[in-house]
Coordinates of C-alpha atoms in Angstrom, one line a residue:
X1 CA 0.0 -0.1 -0.1
X2 CA 1.5 3.3 -1.1
X3 CA 1.2 6.3 1.4
X4 CA 0.8 9.9 -0.4
X5 CA 3.8 12.3 0.0
X6 CA 1.0 14.9 0.5
X7 CA -0.9 15.9 3.6
X8 CA -4.4 15.0 3.7
X9 CA -5.7 18.5 2.8
X10 CA -3.4 19.0 -0.1
X11 CA -4.4 15.6 -1.4
X12 CA -7.9 16.8 -1.2
X13 CA -7.5 20.0 -2.7
X14 CA -5.3 18.3 -5.7
X15 CA -7.9 15.9 -6.2
X16 CA -10.7 18.2 -6.5
X17 CA -8.5 19.9 -9.2
X18 CA -8.5 16.7 -11.0
X19 CA -12.1 16.0 -10.5
X20 CA -13.0 19.3 -12.1
X21 CA -10.8 18.4 -15.3
X22 CA -10.7 14.8 -15.4
X23 CA -14.0 14.5 -17.8
X24 CA -12.7 17.2 -20.4
X25 CA -9.6 15.3 -21.2
X26 CA -10.8 11.8 -20.5
X27 CA -11.1 10.7 -23.9
X28 CA -7.4 11.5 -24.5
X29 CA -6.1 10.1 -21.6
X30 CA -8.1 6.6 -21.4
X31 CA -6.2 5.3 -24.5
X32 CA -2.7 5.4 -22.6
X33 CA -1.8 2.1 -21.4
X34 CA -3.2 0.3 -19.5
X35 CA -5.8 2.3 -20.2
X36 CA -8.6 3.5 -18.1
X37 CA -12.2 1.6 -18.0
X38 CA -15.5 3.5 -18.5
X39 CA -16.2 3.4 -14.8
X40 CA -12.8 5.3 -13.8
X41 CA -14.7 8.7 -13.5
X42 CA -17.7 7.3 -11.5
X43 CA -14.9 5.6 -9.2
X44 CA -12.7 8.8 -8.7
X45 CA -15.7 10.9 -7.9
X46 CA -17.4 8.7 -5.7
X47 CA -14.0 7.9 -3.7
X48 CA -13.5 11.8 -3.6
X49 CA -16.6 12.5 -2.0
X50 CA -16.3 9.4 0.5
X51 CA -13.0 10.9 1.5
X52 CA -14.3 14.6 1.4
X53 CA -17.2 13.5 3.8
X54 CA -15.3 12.2 6.4
X55 CA -12.6 14.9 6.7
X56 CA -15.2 17.8 7.0
X57 CA -17.3 16.1 9.6
X58 CA -15.7 16.5 13.2
X59 CA -18.8 15.8 14.9
X60 CA -18.2 12.2 15.4
X61 CA -14.7 13.4 17.0
X62 CA -16.2 15.7 19.5
X63 CA -18.5 13.0 20.8
X64 CA -15.8 11.2 22.8
X65 CA -15.3 14.6 24.5
X66 CA -18.9 14.8 25.2
X67 CA -18.8 11.3 27.0
X68 CA -15.6 12.3 29.2
X69 CA -17.1 15.3 30.2
X70 CA -20.4 13.5 31.4
X71 CA -18.4 11.1 33.4
X72 CA -16.2 13.6 34.9
X73 CA -19.2 15.1 36.1
X74 CA -20.8 11.8 37.2
X75 CA -17.3 11.2 39.0
X76 CA -17.4 14.4 40.7
X77 CA -20.7 13.6 42.4
X78 CA -19.2 10.1 43.6
X79 CA -16.3 12.1 45.2
X80 CA -18.5 14.2 47.1
X81 CA -21.1 11.2 48.2
X82 CA -17.9 8.8 49.0
X83 CA -17.0 10.5 52.3
X84 CA -20.3 10.0 53.9
X85 CA -21.0 6.4 52.4
X86 CA -17.6 5.6 54.1
X87 CA -18.6 7.3 57.3
X88 CA -21.7 5.5 57.8
X89 CA -20.0 2.0 56.6
X90 CA -17.6 2.5 59.4
X91 CA -20.3 3.3 62.0
X92 CA -22.2 0.2 60.8
X93 CA -19.5 -2.1 60.5
X94 CA -16.6 -0.5 62.7
X95 CA -13.2 -2.1 61.8
X96 CA -14.8 -4.8 59.5
X97 CA -11.9 -4.3 56.7
X98 CA -13.0 -8.0 55.7
X99 CA -16.5 -6.8 54.7
X100 CA -15.0 -3.7 52.4
X101 CA -12.3 -5.9 51.0
X102 CA -14.9 -8.8 49.9
X103 CA -16.8 -6.1 47.8
X104 CA -13.6 -4.6 46.1
X105 CA -13.1 -1.7 48.4
X106 CA -11.1 1.0 46.5
X107 CA -10.0 4.8 47.2
X108 CA -12.4 6.5 45.1
X109 CA -9.8 9.4 44.7
X110 CA -7.1 6.8 43.2
X111 CA -9.7 5.8 40.2
X112 CA -12.0 8.5 39.6
X113 CA -10.3 9.1 36.1
X114 CA -9.7 5.5 35.4
X115 CA -13.4 4.5 34.7
X116 CA -12.9 0.7 34.4
X117 CA -11.6 0.9 37.7
X118 CA -14.4 3.2 38.6
X119 CA -17.0 1.3 37.4
X120 CA -15.4 -1.9 39.4
X121 CA -15.6 -0.1 42.6
X122 CA -18.9 1.3 42.2
X123 CA -20.3 -2.1 41.3
X124 CA -18.8 -3.6 44.5
X125 CA -20.3 -0.5 46.5
X126 CA -23.6 -1.3 45.0
X127 CA -23.4 -4.9 45.9
X128 CA -22.5 -3.9 49.4
X129 CA -25.3 -1.4 49.8
X130 CA -28.0 -3.9 48.2
X131 CA -27.2 -6.6 50.7
X132 CA -26.2 -4.2 53.8
X133 CA -28.8 -1.5 53.5
X134 CA -30.6 -2.7 56.9
X135 CA -27.1 -2.5 58.5
X136 CA -26.5 0.8 57.3
X137 CA -30.0 2.3 57.8
X138 CA -29.8 1.3 61.2
X139 CA -26.9 3.5 61.3
X140 CA -29.0 6.4 60.0
X141 CA -27.3 6.2 56.8
X142 CA -29.3 8.8 54.6
X143 CA -31.2 6.9 52.1
X144 CA -30.9 9.4 49.3
X145 CA -26.7 8.9 49.7
X146 CA -27.3 5.2 48.8
X147 CA -29.8 5.8 46.3
X148 CA -27.6 8.5 44.4
X149 CA -24.3 6.1 44.6
X150 CA -26.6 3.1 43.1
X151 CA -27.9 5.6 40.4
X152 CA -24.4 7.3 39.5
X153 CA -23.0 3.6 39.0
X154 CA -25.8 2.6 36.2
X155 CA -25.1 6.2 34.9
X156 CA -21.1 5.9 34.5
X157 CA -21.4 2.1 33.7
X158 CA -23.9 3.1 30.5
X159 CA -21.8 6.2 29.5
X160 CA -18.7 4.5 29.8
X161 CA -20.3 1.7 27.6
X162 CA -21.2 4.2 25.0
X163 CA -17.9 5.6 25.0
X164 CA -16.0 2.4 24.1
X165 CA -18.3 1.5 21.6
X166 CA -18.1 4.8 19.9
X167 CA -14.2 4.9 20.2
X168 CA -14.6 1.2 18.8
X169 CA -16.7 2.3 15.8
X170 CA -14.3 5.4 15.5
X171 CA -11.3 3.7 15.0
X172 CA -12.9 1.1 12.4
X173 CA -14.2 4.4 10.4
X174 CA -10.8 6.1 10.8
X175 CA -8.8 2.9 9.6
X176 CA -11.3 2.4 6.6
X177 CA -10.8 6.6 5.9
X178 CA -7.0 5.7 5.3
X179 CA -7.7 2.9 3.2
X180 CA -10.0 5.1 1.1
X181 CA -7.4 8.2 1.3
X182 CA -4.9 5.8 -0.4
X183 CA -7.2 4.1 -3.1
X184 CA -7.7 7.7 -4.2
X185 CA -3.9 8.7 -4.0
X186 CA -3.7 5.6 -6.2
X187 CA -6.5 6.7 -8.6
X188 CA -4.7 9.9 -8.8
X189 CA -1.4 8.8 -9.7
X190 CA -3.1 6.9 -12.7
X191 CA -4.5 10.2 -14.3
X192 CA -1.0 12.1 -13.3
X193 CA 1.2 9.2 -15.4
X194 CA -1.5 9.2 -18.4
X195 CA -1.3 13.1 -18.3
X196 CA 2.4 13.0 -18.6
X197 CA 2.1 10.7 -21.5
X198 CA -0.8 12.8 -23.2
X199 CA 0.0 15.9 -22.7
X200 CA 4.0 16.6 -22.3
X201 CA 3.6 19.5 -24.7
X202 CA 0.7 21.0 -22.7
X203 CA 1.7 22.6 -19.6
X204 CA -1.7 24.3 -19.2
X205 CA -3.5 21.0 -18.6
X206 CA -0.5 19.1 -17.1
X207 CA -1.1 21.9 -14.4
X208 CA -4.5 20.5 -13.7
X209 CA -3.8 16.9 -14.0
X210 CA -1.0 16.1 -12.5
X211 CA 0.7 16.6 -9.0
X212 CA 2.5 19.4 -7.8
X213 CA 6.2 18.9 -7.9
X214 CA 7.1 17.2 -4.6
X215 CA 8.8 14.0 -5.2
X216 CA 10.2 13.2 -8.4
X217 CA 9.4 9.3 -7.7
X218 CA 5.8 10.3 -8.6
X219 CA 6.7 10.5 -12.3
X220 CA 7.5 7.6 -14.8

C-alpha cells in the first residue's frame, strides 16, 4: 500500500482539481496503457466525495469529549458522596475491613479518572449497599446518599460503555478512511501518469491533471 507524500488537506485540494478537469480530457488519457475503463470517473468521484465527507465531519470526533465531560461530572458527584458513605459504613461495621475487601473496596480518589476501575469500585459498593442496606439504615445512613450511589454507578457504567462502543466504531471508521484515502491517491497517480504521457507538450493541462512537484518518484 502506497502512502501519499501530501497531507490529507493537500491531497483533497489536488483531487478536487483533478475532478474538475478529468472529464474534459478523459477521452485522451483513457487510451494510454494500461487504459482507464469507462467507470473510472465514477469511481474517482465516489472516492473523492467519501473521503471529503469524512474529512469535513468533526461531529463524531467531538462526541468522545462529550462522553468524557459527562463521566467527569458523574465522578465528581461520586467523590462528594463517598466520604458520607464511608462514614456510615464505619459506623455500621466498625473495623470490619474484611467486609470492604469482599466487595471490592477501593480508594475512590485514586480510581476516579480510570473509568474501568471506577466502575468496578462502584459495582462493589452497589452490591454492598444492596446486601447491607438494613444495617446502614440502622446506622442512620441517609437513604438518598445510597440511592444516588446506585444511580451514579448505572449512569457511569452506561456512559462508559457508550464511549467504548463509539471509540471502537471511530477506530474502524478512521482505518477505513485511511484505506479510502490511499485508494484515491492511487487513482490520482493513474491520472497523473497518463496525463504526463498525453500532454507532455501542454503545460496548461498538466497543471490541472498532475501532482504539484514534491517527489520526482511520482513521475514514470
